[in-house]
Amino acid sequence: MIEQRDAITATRGDTRTPAVTVEGVWKRFAQTDVVQDLSFEVQRGEVLGFLGPNGAGKTTTMRMILDIIRPDRGAITVFGSAPGIEHQSRVGYLPEERGLYRDVSILETLTYFGALRGLPTREARDRATRLLTEVGLGEAMKKKAAELSRGMHQKAQVVATVLHEPDLLIVDEPFQGLDPVNAELLRGVLLAQRDRGAAVVMSTHDMTDAQKLCDRILLIDRGWRLLYGRVPEIQRAFSDGAVEVRGAGISVDGARYPSVSEATQVDGSVRFLLREGASAQQLFRELADEGAAVDRFEVSTPTLNEIFIRTVAGDRRAEAVR
Amino acid sequence: MKTGGRSFAGLIALVARRDYVRTVRRRGFVVGTLLLPLGIGAFMLLSTILPGVAPGAGPDLPGGPSGSGDYVLLVVDESELGLQPRPDGTMPVELVSRDEGQARLEAGTADEFYLIPADYPADPTVRRIGNPTSGFDVASFQRQAGQQQELALLLRTTLLDDAAVPPEAAQRIVAPYSLKTETTAGEPGAAGPSIAAFLVPFAFTMLFVMSIFITSGYLLQSVTEEKENRVVEIVLSSVPALPLMAGKILGLGAAGLTQVVFWVLSVLVVLAVLGDSGGSLEGVAIAPIAVLLGLVYFALGYLGYGAIFSAVGALAPGSREAQQYAGFFGFFAVVPLIFSSIFITDIGSPIVTILALIPFTTPAAMLMVVTLAPDIPWGLVVISIVSLGTFTVLATIASARVFRATLLLYGVRPGARAIVGAILARA
């Protein structure tokens, strides 16, 4: 145990050790394999978007990283060693199903949560007081949770998650049920934590948030990994060679351009689908040769939402970034 | 074990302290704790206001520790005996005429008088004449029992005087002997089993059962509340299941014990106020080793049941179901009390042995065995402590696994297979 503790202490300054590694993990509930042969890493200072439809195994995986439940097979490490009590003071968790003690003041609840995460009680209380004041709950902090609005609860829960300045932040559907003000507050908190060097694992159904916040994404379905990588790389892999062009003298007849297989009119632009082996530069030259006046020329990349739908529906291009 | 600046013991203490403070500060706890002493106080207050039930005018039995109190025996003697009150009687005797007796009844200054017939002793019928009453009144019952005992002694001594029996013989007829108990070594022995000698072991066992039920209530409330408030996942991500469960058992167990101890102290204070401090406990001599063993059974049983109730709270989809499940397990704690007559009459009975060896019933059964048995049955003690200790350790481990596996199932009742799977899952 002493060796393990030393190793943990050593990893605090070691930025090369991934915050989380998951290798070939399986988890079965009743007759269902909820997580199947799942592998991925989370680096410090990055936000990993954990995407997938309902029942994909996201929450189960997060709970295994948190050591709330254990995998049946495979290995998980957190800061280089098996997850457990040693790491709990370095992890912040905002679960999907979250609440507060209703008959206790939020300051008292947050102080308790901070103490559970290893902060001395006085320090936990001081930090909670400061952070609650910063998010506008200074006057409400001594009120019982039952007396506060839903929005106030949400702010307090966000504060509880980062109170102890965790090195690893795991947030499960963090924007679900948040009003726009608190959603923006949480986005700011997550990015601030990442910029501080913390690793962030965020599961979400909101692809707009994923695209805005995530450095890398991991898409799973029925426990299997479908996509894993940097967002631009995944978008490139899913790009179907389409180019959107706006301007004058641009023909919708694709046959006029040798590099084009198909052309369609879309909201004042023409969307060209390129032939296999053709490039966007080639099309640009052909348009110039035809005397077209190009105002806008954009290689179209699919949104994460499109990629999500296509991948879950079984797009073969997912294999390139699996 | 100390890890990452935190230790298992530290986490247990943190959870225990927090759950204890939170529970004892609840209005329900404070009201519930004060209700019993307040009730006793109210009863005492009423007793001083209402005549006849005042503690000071208590219905002392003849021969009781403090004499006859305020009772008076009214006798109308129409016989030729010439009754005279005994100088060492257990209560004052007033010889009155029938008219005076009637007048006293009508004035309410007496409840009854006793009429000795003119042809007594040929006709032994003595009539008790009193105002009509309904229902059962303990005070009247005890008063009349005392009066009748004194009347019997009065008649007996008078008849012996008439028969010219020598005083010494007459005294021996009235009180044939006085008993003195000695051991084979010639030392003074115990006067004999008193009611308290039986009641104290039962009180001890009842204390255990009460603590079990009170603590189970707090445990279930705490666990189901954290489930229903959706706080539990945050807590479980901060503290492993075992120290969380242990902290709750200790903290809420301490809250339950606080309540029980407060009640016991209240009763002792009341007894002291009534001038009965220690008096009712005369004849109670429980060996220190029996007390020590009692504490061991109490602690082991408490931990075992606490672990089970924690798992029950985690398993149950809601607080109502949790109470039902807990009632099933709590019943086992009471079973030995159902067989208490066997514990008193035949401590060596196979039923006692079986109850002492089934871990669920061991604590209550052995609490009675070690306090009631004339000699401590060491064989049974060793086997039962080993079996109960093993059971408590296994129950704690299994409960922690069930606790961990099922606590996050909101509104779902896991099947038996899932529960067994959780228990057998690798650590």
XYZ file of C-alpha atoms in Angstrom:
749
model
C 0.000 0.000 0.000
C 2.847 2.365 0.800
C 4.374 1.673 -2.618
C 1.050 2.354 -4.253
C 0.659 5.602 -2.312
C 4.142 6.689 -3.341
C 3.259 5.894 -6.926
C 0.113 7.978 -6.622
C 2.022 10.882 -5.137
C 4.583 10.590 -7.893
C 1.931 10.721 -10.617
C 0.658 14.090 -9.403
C 3.561 15.825 -11.065
C 3.841 13.345 -13.911
C 1.921 14.741 -16.855
C 2.778 11.842 -19.155
C 0.807 9.205 -17.291
C -2.731 9.250 -18.700
C -5.387 10.280 -16.213
C -7.418 7.213 -17.161
C -6.692 4.086 -19.152
C -9.348 1.533 -19.922
C -8.143 -1.684 -21.532
C -10.387 -4.458 -22.823
C -13.046 -3.911 -20.190
C -16.182 -6.029 -20.054
C -19.167 -5.673 -17.761
C -22.275 -7.820 -17.724
C -25.557 -7.212 -15.876
C -27.933 -10.176 -15.786
C -27.723 -11.616 -19.309
C -26.594 -8.420 -21.012
C -23.047 -7.348 -21.784
C -23.310 -3.666 -21.008
C -19.674 -2.917 -21.806
C -17.752 -5.041 -24.295
C -14.017 -5.038 -24.822
C -13.815 -1.286 -24.317
C -10.460 0.486 -24.483
C -9.559 4.171 -24.398
C -7.416 6.729 -22.616
C -8.009 10.161 -21.164
C -5.073 12.539 -21.091
C -4.558 15.327 -18.606
C -5.706 18.707 -19.837
C -8.211 17.339 -22.323
C -11.953 16.925 -22.497
C -13.030 13.508 -23.715
C -16.589 13.449 -24.990
C -18.251 10.180 -24.136
C -21.048 9.776 -26.647
C -23.585 7.094 -27.315
C -27.305 6.417 -27.382
C -29.227 5.611 -24.200
C -28.125 2.287 -22.728
C -24.816 2.353 -24.574
C -22.824 1.717 -21.394
C -21.523 5.240 -20.726
C -22.677 5.538 -17.119
C -21.534 2.004 -16.318
C -18.070 2.798 -17.680
C -17.915 5.997 -15.649
C -18.927 4.150 -12.504
C -16.180 1.601 -13.149
C -13.614 4.390 -13.457
C -14.950 5.768 -10.166
C -14.687 2.309 -8.563
C -18.372 2.339 -7.678
C -18.695 -0.901 -9.614
C -15.975 -3.251 -10.803
C -15.370 -4.605 -14.329
C -15.803 -8.330 -14.965
C -12.747 -8.404 -17.236
C -10.103 -5.992 -18.400
C -8.155 -3.335 -16.557
C -8.747 0.250 -15.554
C -6.111 2.558 -14.174
C -6.538 6.054 -12.807
C -3.326 8.082 -12.694
C -1.392 4.899 -13.293
C -2.907 2.579 -10.695
C -6.122 0.698 -10.071
C -9.018 2.960 -9.090
C -9.922 3.002 -5.420
C -9.983 5.003 -2.248
C -6.512 6.321 -3.077
C -7.879 8.311 -6.020
C -11.222 9.417 -4.717
C -9.823 12.659 -3.348
C -8.500 13.494 -6.858
C -11.748 12.853 -8.682
C -14.795 15.067 -9.043
C -18.065 13.507 -10.137
C -21.296 15.018 -11.316
C -23.686 12.107 -11.832
C -26.663 12.155 -14.154
C -29.009 11.512 -11.226
C -27.967 14.147 -8.718
C -29.408 15.767 -5.665
C -28.742 17.391 -2.320
C -29.800 16.623 1.239
C -33.112 18.419 1.408
C -33.235 19.202 5.133
C -29.692 20.522 5.429
C -28.165 23.825 4.287
C -26.243 23.652 1.026
C -23.160 24.980 2.795
C -23.305 22.088 5.248
C -23.826 19.572 2.444
C -20.934 20.930 0.401
C -18.682 21.006 3.459
C -19.494 17.337 4.041
C -18.828 16.438 0.399
C -15.525 18.312 0.535
C -14.528 16.519 3.728
C -15.395 13.166 2.136
C -13.032 14.099 -0.699
C -10.222 14.638 1.777
C -10.387 18.359 2.529
C -10.075 19.397 6.177
C -13.547 20.440 7.333
C -12.617 24.087 7.863
C -11.006 24.341 4.448
C -13.965 22.614 2.809
C -16.278 25.116 4.477
C -14.139 28.096 3.434
C -13.886 26.910 -0.159
C -17.607 26.153 -0.336
C -18.391 29.628 1.042
C -16.141 31.288 -1.526
C -17.347 29.289 -4.517
C -21.018 29.543 -3.585
C -20.597 33.307 -3.284
C -18.898 33.395 -6.678
C -21.835 31.660 -8.345
C -24.342 33.963 -6.686
C -25.462 31.734 -3.834
C -23.877 33.786 -1.066
C -27.166 34.620 0.592
C -28.740 31.232 0.026
C -25.909 29.071 1.289
C -27.334 28.706 4.790
C -30.794 27.805 3.571
C -31.979 24.229 3.398
C -31.889 22.713 -0.057
C -35.643 22.154 0.095
C -36.125 25.936 0.210
C -34.076 26.633 -2.931
C -34.968 26.718 -6.608
C -33.908 24.059 -9.078
C -31.421 26.454 -10.642
C -29.794 27.066 -7.261
C -29.542 23.315 -6.725
C -27.784 22.973 -10.052
C -25.244 25.646 -9.199
C -24.565 24.064 -5.823
C -24.058 20.671 -7.470
C -21.537 22.134 -9.902
C -19.664 23.716 -6.990
C -19.688 20.400 -5.111
C -18.029 18.708 -8.083
C -15.021 21.042 -8.257
C -14.758 22.058 -4.601
C -11.604 19.995 -4.019
C -9.961 20.954 -7.341
C -9.948 17.447 -8.777
C -7.368 16.203 -11.257
C -10.010 14.126 -12.988
C -13.532 15.357 -13.545
C -16.240 12.938 -14.604
C -19.522 14.503 -15.594
C -22.460 12.414 -16.734
C -24.959 14.263 -18.914
C -23.968 17.506 -17.216
C -26.204 19.809 -19.247
C -29.333 17.729 -18.854
C -32.018 19.765 -17.153
C -29.823 22.849 -16.789
C -31.247 26.251 -17.626
C -29.176 28.260 -20.148
C -27.504 30.362 -17.435
C -26.332 27.345 -15.489
C -25.384 25.494 -18.662
C -23.071 28.381 -19.555
C -21.717 28.400 -16.010
C -20.943 24.696 -16.268
C -19.287 25.070 -19.675
C -17.036 27.715 -18.165
C -16.236 25.507 -15.195
C -15.368 22.507 -17.372
C -13.087 24.535 -19.629
C -11.432 26.183 -16.628
C -10.751 22.770 -15.134
C -9.296 21.540 -18.404
C -7.114 24.644 -18.703
C -5.939 24.019 -15.154
C -4.664 20.647 -16.345
C -7.467 18.418 -15.169
C -8.728 15.606 -17.355
C -12.431 15.812 -18.084
C -14.660 12.919 -19.114
C -18.038 14.181 -20.221
C -20.928 12.090 -21.404
C -23.541 13.961 -23.349
C -26.327 13.595 -25.849
C -25.869 17.163 -26.976
C -23.592 17.061 -30.021
C -23.337 20.850 -30.143
C -21.821 20.846 -26.666
C -19.593 17.920 -27.569
C -18.319 19.722 -30.650
C -17.710 22.936 -28.672
C -16.040 21.418 -25.627
C -14.401 18.121 -26.535
C -10.869 17.608 -27.699
C -11.540 13.982 -28.449
C -14.635 11.843 -28.544
C -15.436 8.250 -27.812
C -18.657 6.918 -29.281
C -19.983 3.627 -27.964
C -23.131 1.669 -28.667
C -24.322 -1.436 -26.813
C -20.988 -1.451 -25.017
C -18.853 -1.529 -28.162
C -16.512 1.229 -29.213
C -17.613 2.730 -32.520
C -15.518 5.889 -32.801
C -12.514 7.196 -30.919
C -10.265 10.068 -31.791
C -9.802 13.807 -32.243
C -12.867 15.628 -33.468
C -11.312 17.057 -36.697
C -9.860 13.665 -37.602
C -13.229 12.004 -37.190
C -14.939 14.691 -39.197
C -12.347 14.266 -41.965
C -12.876 10.549 -41.993
C -16.612 11.079 -42.384
C -16.295 13.797 -45.010
C -17.981 12.457 -48.150
C -15.999 14.689 -50.529
C -18.766 17.254 -50.820
C -17.978 20.882 -51.563
C -20.423 23.732 -51.178
C -19.952 26.663 -53.564
C -21.790 29.992 -53.672
C -21.350 32.618 -56.406
C -22.310 33.563 -59.960
C -22.040 31.433 -63.091
C -22.011 28.170 -61.231
C -23.839 25.402 -63.029
C -25.987 22.812 -61.295
C -25.175 20.464 -64.162
C -22.448 18.335 -62.682
C -21.442 16.945 -66.041
C -19.761 20.275 -66.878
C -17.097 19.614 -64.247
C -14.990 16.444 -64.738
C -14.211 16.092 -61.038
C -17.895 16.063 -60.013
C -20.166 13.051 -59.857
C -23.297 14.851 -58.670
C -24.468 18.435 -58.097
C -27.488 19.734 -56.190
C -28.887 23.167 -55.360
C -28.928 23.837 -51.611
C -30.146 27.167 -50.189
C -28.547 29.367 -52.864
C -25.397 27.262 -52.979
C -24.476 24.329 -55.140
C -23.339 21.206 -53.397
C -20.908 19.133 -55.474
C -20.111 15.525 -54.691
C -16.617 14.729 -55.965
C -15.661 11.654 -57.963
C -13.364 9.181 -56.275
C -9.782 10.430 -56.522
C -10.814 13.989 -57.364
C -9.833 16.874 -55.071
C -11.424 20.155 -54.059
C -8.519 22.059 -55.680
C -9.297 20.342 -58.999
C -12.940 21.460 -58.779
C -11.852 25.012 -57.908
C -9.707 25.132 -61.063
C -12.531 23.761 -63.191
C -14.921 26.417 -61.836
C -12.368 29.121 -62.658
C -11.870 27.718 -66.128
C -15.645 27.935 -66.675
C -15.541 31.618 -65.630
C -17.537 31.224 -62.461
C -17.286 34.035 -59.876
C -16.876 32.207 -56.562
C -17.972 34.046 -53.394
C -17.711 31.068 -51.047
C -15.961 27.722 -51.453
C -16.206 25.328 -48.533
C -15.243 21.720 -48.162
C -18.238 20.341 -46.316
C -17.556 18.404 -43.123
C -20.298 16.516 -41.338
C -21.364 17.674 -37.901
C -20.881 15.392 -34.916
C -24.619 14.945 -34.881
C -24.547 13.592 -38.449
C -21.596 11.390 -37.621
C -23.383 10.095 -34.511
C -26.494 9.143 -36.491
C -24.541 7.605 -39.337
C -22.262 5.629 -37.040
C -24.960 4.248 -34.845
C -26.835 3.330 -38.049
C -23.784 1.357 -39.169
C -21.621 3.598 -41.378
C -18.568 1.610 -42.563
C -16.376 4.716 -42.363
C -16.447 4.431 -38.618
C -13.955 1.588 -38.894
C -11.254 4.086 -39.851
C -11.519 5.882 -36.484
C -12.578 3.012 -34.253
C -5.463 1.654 6.201
C -4.476 5.152 5.155
C -4.658 6.125 1.518
C -4.269 9.351 -0.361
C -4.321 11.399 2.846
C -7.512 9.674 3.998
C -7.928 6.544 6.063
C -10.704 3.979 6.316
C -11.032 4.779 10.014
C -11.111 8.496 9.276
C -13.833 8.061 6.668
C -15.863 5.836 9.004
C -15.539 8.455 11.750
C -16.494 11.252 9.360
C -19.622 9.473 8.113
C -20.525 8.312 11.639
C -20.139 11.764 13.173
C -22.074 13.448 10.411
C -24.966 10.937 10.458
C -25.105 11.049 14.266
C -25.206 14.843 14.468
C -27.714 15.107 11.636
C -30.008 12.535 13.246
C -29.951 13.857 16.811
C -30.631 17.376 15.539
C -33.795 16.283 13.778
C -37.055 17.459 15.314
C -38.465 13.927 15.095
C -35.551 12.543 17.123
C -35.801 15.222 19.807
C -39.570 14.815 20.127
C -39.315 11.013 20.098
C -36.586 11.055 22.742
C -38.427 13.418 25.056
C -41.800 11.753 24.633
C -41.192 8.929 27.128
C -39.822 11.047 30.013
C -42.455 13.683 29.322
C -45.110 10.970 29.408
C -43.802 9.663 32.714
C -43.647 13.209 34.055
C -47.207 13.845 32.959
C -48.323 10.618 34.644
C -46.565 11.621 37.864
C -48.167 15.051 37.712
C -51.580 13.501 37.215
C -50.898 11.104 40.061
C -50.285 13.957 42.465
C -53.444 15.730 41.320
C -55.803 12.748 41.260
C -56.547 11.158 44.647
C -56.038 7.463 45.087
C -53.196 7.115 42.626
C -50.769 9.448 44.316
C -47.385 7.773 44.543
C -47.097 8.630 48.237
C -50.458 6.998 48.950
C -49.382 3.886 47.136
C -51.100 0.637 47.860
C -48.529 -0.864 50.218
C -49.066 -4.524 50.828
C -49.009 -5.795 54.413
C -45.542 -6.907 55.187
C -44.220 -4.673 52.399
C -41.043 -2.715 52.786
C -42.600 0.442 54.098
C -45.585 -0.664 56.126
C -49.266 -0.094 55.565
C -49.330 3.499 54.404
C -52.667 5.294 54.833
C -54.976 2.280 54.616
C -57.437 1.630 57.393
C -59.374 -1.532 58.143
C -62.951 -0.814 59.257
C -64.505 -3.728 61.122
C -68.070 -4.113 62.435
C -67.862 -6.888 65.034
C -71.327 -8.306 65.856
C -69.897 -11.508 67.290
C -69.019 -12.410 70.876
C -65.282 -12.447 70.100
C -64.435 -8.995 71.371
C -61.951 -8.194 68.655
C -59.125 -5.853 69.631
C -56.618 -4.299 67.165
C -53.209 -5.951 67.248
C -50.427 -3.712 68.554
C -48.088 -4.817 65.725
C -50.720 -4.830 62.975
C -49.882 -4.031 59.392
C -52.474 -1.230 59.280
C -54.719 0.693 61.674
C -57.922 -1.144 62.579
C -61.053 0.756 63.578
C -63.918 -1.098 65.263
C -67.150 0.676 64.403
C -70.886 0.052 64.519
C -72.809 -0.937 61.408
C -74.489 2.507 61.262
C -71.168 4.306 61.544
C -69.729 2.094 58.787
C -72.690 2.943 56.537
C -72.300 6.636 57.337
C -68.583 6.520 56.451
C -69.395 4.864 53.142
C -72.047 7.457 52.317
C -69.682 10.303 53.288
C -66.985 8.809 51.042
C -64.442 8.636 53.862
C -64.239 4.845 53.520
C -64.479 2.498 50.582
C -65.636 -0.579 52.485
C -66.056 -2.164 55.885
C -66.027 -5.794 57.022
C -68.955 -7.274 58.975
C -68.258 -10.162 61.366
C -71.560 -12.059 61.860
C -73.110 -12.552 65.276
C -72.717 -16.350 65.191
C -69.050 -16.246 64.179
C -67.067 -18.592 64.304
C -69.947 -21.064 63.725
C -70.761 -19.085 60.624
C -67.412 -18.063 59.032
C -69.022 -15.730 56.488
C -67.571 -12.244 56.773
C -69.292 -9.697 54.571
C -67.407 -6.896 52.850
C -69.786 -3.992 52.374
C -68.875 -1.201 50.018
C -70.216 1.212 47.406
C -70.926 -0.328 44.001
C -67.955 -0.169 41.604
C -67.363 -1.110 38.008
C -64.262 -2.202 36.182
C -60.936 -3.270 37.629
C -59.074 -0.928 39.954
C -55.551 -2.002 40.902
C -55.432 0.315 43.906
C -58.684 -1.103 45.348
C -57.529 -4.633 44.671
C -54.255 -4.102 46.522
C -55.913 -2.216 49.399
C -58.489 -4.938 49.926
C -55.844 -7.654 49.750
C -53.981 -5.892 52.555
C -57.134 -5.392 54.605
C -58.094 -9.046 54.274
C -54.667 -10.232 55.324
C -54.794 -8.032 58.413
C -58.369 -9.177 59.166
C -57.298 -12.828 58.918
C -54.419 -12.245 61.354
C -56.715 -10.339 63.698
C -59.319 -13.151 63.770
C -56.666 -15.834 64.134
C -54.927 -14.193 67.114
C -58.287 -13.488 68.783
C -59.439 -17.114 68.365
C -56.121 -18.362 69.763
C -56.481 -16.030 72.768
C -60.017 -17.354 73.377
C -58.743 -20.906 73.213
C -56.126 -20.045 75.851
C -53.285 -21.219 73.709
C -49.937 -20.287 75.260
C -48.588 -17.090 73.700
C -45.477 -18.701 72.196
C -47.478 -21.456 70.534
C -50.059 -18.904 69.392
C -47.279 -16.829 67.851
C -45.901 -19.904 66.027
C -49.368 -20.755 64.718
C -49.711 -17.243 63.323
C -46.135 -17.149 61.978
C -44.867 -20.755 61.968
C -41.232 -19.994 61.012
C -38.739 -17.400 59.815
C -36.464 -18.499 56.994
C -32.704 -18.049 56.939
C -30.673 -19.212 53.927
C -27.099 -20.473 54.144
C -24.599 -22.017 51.758
C -22.961 -25.398 52.423
C -19.969 -23.407 53.708
C -22.182 -21.884 56.336
C -22.204 -18.460 54.724
C -25.393 -16.453 54.305
C -27.023 -17.211 50.939
C -29.309 -15.204 48.723
C -32.796 -14.860 50.136
C -34.167 -16.379 46.942
C -35.060 -15.356 43.455
C -36.773 -12.010 43.274
C -38.958 -10.688 40.494
C -36.181 -8.230 39.625
C -33.708 -11.056 39.142
C -35.874 -12.219 36.239
C -36.845 -8.795 35.039
C -33.353 -7.358 34.687
C -32.162 -9.920 32.102
C -35.376 -9.336 30.194
C -34.900 -5.596 30.430
C -31.381 -6.054 29.059
C -32.716 -8.171 26.191
C -35.538 -5.738 25.541
C -32.958 -2.958 25.436
C -31.127 -4.875 22.738
C -34.295 -5.497 20.737
C -35.365 -1.859 21.105
C -31.946 -0.656 19.999
C -32.113 -2.963 16.990
C -35.484 -1.611 15.937
C -34.680 2.031 16.611
C -31.348 1.826 14.799
C -32.875 -0.072 11.913
C -35.375 2.735 11.559
C -32.632 5.359 11.385
C -30.489 3.259 9.041
C -33.343 2.627 6.652
C -34.334 6.269 6.758
C -30.786 7.412 6.046
C -30.082 4.971 3.218
C -33.434 5.292 1.468
C -33.332 9.070 1.840
C -29.918 9.254 0.179
C -31.233 7.019 -2.568
C -34.385 9.031 -3.063
C -32.518 12.364 -2.927
C -30.035 11.055 -5.501
C -27.143 11.995 -3.222
C -25.900 8.478 -2.887
C -23.929 8.333 -6.122
C -21.862 11.368 -5.160
C -21.228 9.860 -1.737
C -20.301 6.456 -3.182
C -17.851 8.064 -5.568
C -16.154 9.666 -2.555
C -16.204 6.804 -0.024
C -15.962 3.040 -0.600
C -19.109 1.094 0.284
C -17.650 -0.633 3.357
C -16.557 2.461 5.351
C -19.728 4.252 4.252
C -21.861 1.427 5.585
C -19.773 1.041 8.744
C -19.951 4.779 9.412
C -23.710 4.744 9.073
C -24.084 1.734 11.366
C -21.909 3.304 14.046
C -23.291 6.829 13.770
C -26.935 5.875 13.607
C -26.399 3.081 16.124
C -24.999 5.695 18.495
C -28.061 7.858 17.858
C -30.338 4.913 18.680
C -28.349 4.113 21.813
C -28.457 7.766 22.866
C -32.224 7.574 22.759
C -32.409 4.287 24.663
C -29.890 5.419 27.302
C -31.822 8.649 27.752
C -35.003 6.663 28.325
C -33.328 4.293 30.795
C -31.852 7.220 32.710
C -35.271 8.871 32.764
C -36.810 5.754 34.289
C -34.029 5.553 36.890
C -34.538 9.209 37.771
C -38.256 8.597 38.168
C -37.572 5.607 40.412
C -35.226 7.737 42.492
C -37.823 10.499 42.739
C -40.343 7.925 43.906
C -37.914 6.899 46.626
C -37.341 3.510 45.099
C -33.707 3.863 44.138
C -32.332 0.380 44.223
C -35.229 -0.997 46.163
C -36.764 -2.708 43.180
C -33.402 -4.104 42.184
C -32.842 -5.937 45.454
C -31.908 -9.537 44.913
C -30.340 -8.809 41.531
C -26.790 -10.057 41.415
C -25.472 -10.392 37.854
C -21.862 -11.494 37.694
C -19.453 -9.046 36.025
C -18.462 -11.753 33.533
C -22.127 -12.102 32.547
C -22.301 -8.348 31.983
C -19.124 -8.520 29.882
C -20.484 -11.389 27.800
C -23.761 -9.532 27.451
C -21.906 -6.567 25.985
C -20.080 -8.851 23.532
C -23.366 -10.357 22.314
C -24.949 -6.935 22.227
C -22.131 -5.479 20.095
C -21.862 -8.438 17.702
C -25.617 -8.661 17.262
C -25.824 -4.948 16.778
C -23.167 -4.914 14.043
C -24.660 -7.951 12.297
C -28.171 -6.555 12.267
C -26.870 -3.100 11.336
C -25.094 -4.526 8.284
C -28.205 -6.411 7.228
C -30.431 -3.369 7.639
C -28.014 -1.264 5.564
C -28.239 -3.799 2.753
C -32.023 -3.882 3.132
C -32.128 -0.091 2.780
C -29.976 -0.303 -0.357
C -32.050 -3.133 -1.821
C -35.481 -1.674 -1.257
C -36.926 0.446 -4.030
C -38.524 2.805 -1.483
C -38.774 3.529 2.227
C -42.059 1.605 2.634
C -40.604 -1.566 1.134
C -37.487 -1.082 3.258
C -39.603 -1.089 6.438
C -41.342 -4.293 5.333
C -38.087 -6.098 4.578
C -36.563 -4.877 7.843
C -39.558 -6.136 9.795
C -38.886 -9.625 8.479
C -35.315 -9.631 9.797
C -36.203 -7.743 12.968
C -38.672 -10.478 13.883
C -35.756 -12.856 14.487
C -34.428 -10.570 17.190
C -37.693 -10.954 19.095
C -38.070 -14.743 18.764
C -36.143 -15.598 21.979
C -38.470 -13.332 23.955
C -41.412 -15.377 22.696
C -39.795 -18.439 24.286
C -38.841 -16.592 27.475
C -40.831 -18.942 29.729
C -38.589 -21.803 28.586
C -35.506 -19.740 29.414
C -36.853 -19.296 32.976
C -38.087 -22.830 33.610
C -35.583 -24.948 31.657
C -32.411 -23.128 30.671
C -30.912 -26.436 29.452
C -33.739 -27.023 26.984
C -32.780 -27.901 23.375
C -34.911 -24.946 22.262
C -32.662 -22.602 24.237
C -29.570 -24.228 22.689
C -30.970 -23.954 19.163
C -31.929 -20.309 19.645
C -28.480 -19.656 21.086
C -26.795 -21.088 17.986
C -28.871 -19.509 15.201
C -26.977 -16.268 14.556
C -30.138 -14.196 14.063
C -31.452 -15.222 17.490
C -28.111 -15.667 19.261
C -27.809 -12.150 20.731
C -31.205 -12.047 22.455
C -31.040 -15.726 23.471
C -27.544 -15.557 24.936
C -28.237 -12.270 26.708
C -30.869 -14.197 28.661
C -28.763 -17.335 29.054
C -25.726 -15.587 30.554
C -27.864 -13.610 32.997
C -30.347 -16.345 33.944
C -28.201 -19.491 34.019
C -26.920 -20.398 37.513
C -23.534 -21.245 35.962
C -22.353 -19.777 32.680
C -22.421 -22.568 30.025
C -18.970 -21.908 28.611
C -19.250 -24.459 25.812
C -22.367 -22.783 24.482
C -20.816 -19.356 24.999
C -17.716 -20.198 22.948
C -19.633 -21.850 20.116
C -22.228 -19.105 19.947
C -19.641 -16.303 19.969
C -17.663 -18.016 17.197
C -20.784 -18.595 15.098
C -22.174 -15.114 15.746
C -18.779 -13.498 15.109
C -18.351 -15.409 11.845
C -21.884 -14.550 10.830
C -21.343 -10.860 11.623
C -18.148 -10.693 9.548
C -19.765 -12.527 6.603
C -22.961 -10.482 6.892
C -20.937 -7.273 6.875
C -18.961 -8.284 3.782
C -22.047 -9.574 1.955
C -24.071 -6.536 2.947
C -21.334 -4.190 1.758
C -21.393 -5.939 -1.618
C -25.167 -5.817 -1.855
C -25.074 -2.225 -0.629
C -22.594 -1.305 -3.325
C -24.323 -3.232 -6.119
C -27.900 -2.216 -5.451
C -27.706 1.242 -3.943
C -27.740 2.826 -7.382
C -30.821 0.959 -8.577
C -33.454 3.651 -8.345
C -37.018 2.364 -8.051
C -35.961 -1.153 -9.073
C -36.333 -4.288 -6.987
C -33.374 -6.571 -7.774
C -34.141 -10.274 -8.062
C -32.748 -12.995 -5.830
C -30.294 -13.973 -8.552
C -28.933 -10.435 -8.765
C -28.556 -10.275 -4.991
C -26.731 -13.595 -4.840
C -24.597 -12.472 -7.775
C -23.676 -9.288 -5.918
C -22.770 -11.232 -2.775
C -20.595 -13.692 -4.671
C -18.980 -11.037 -6.885
C -15.256 -10.730 -6.505
C -14.045 -7.974 -4.243
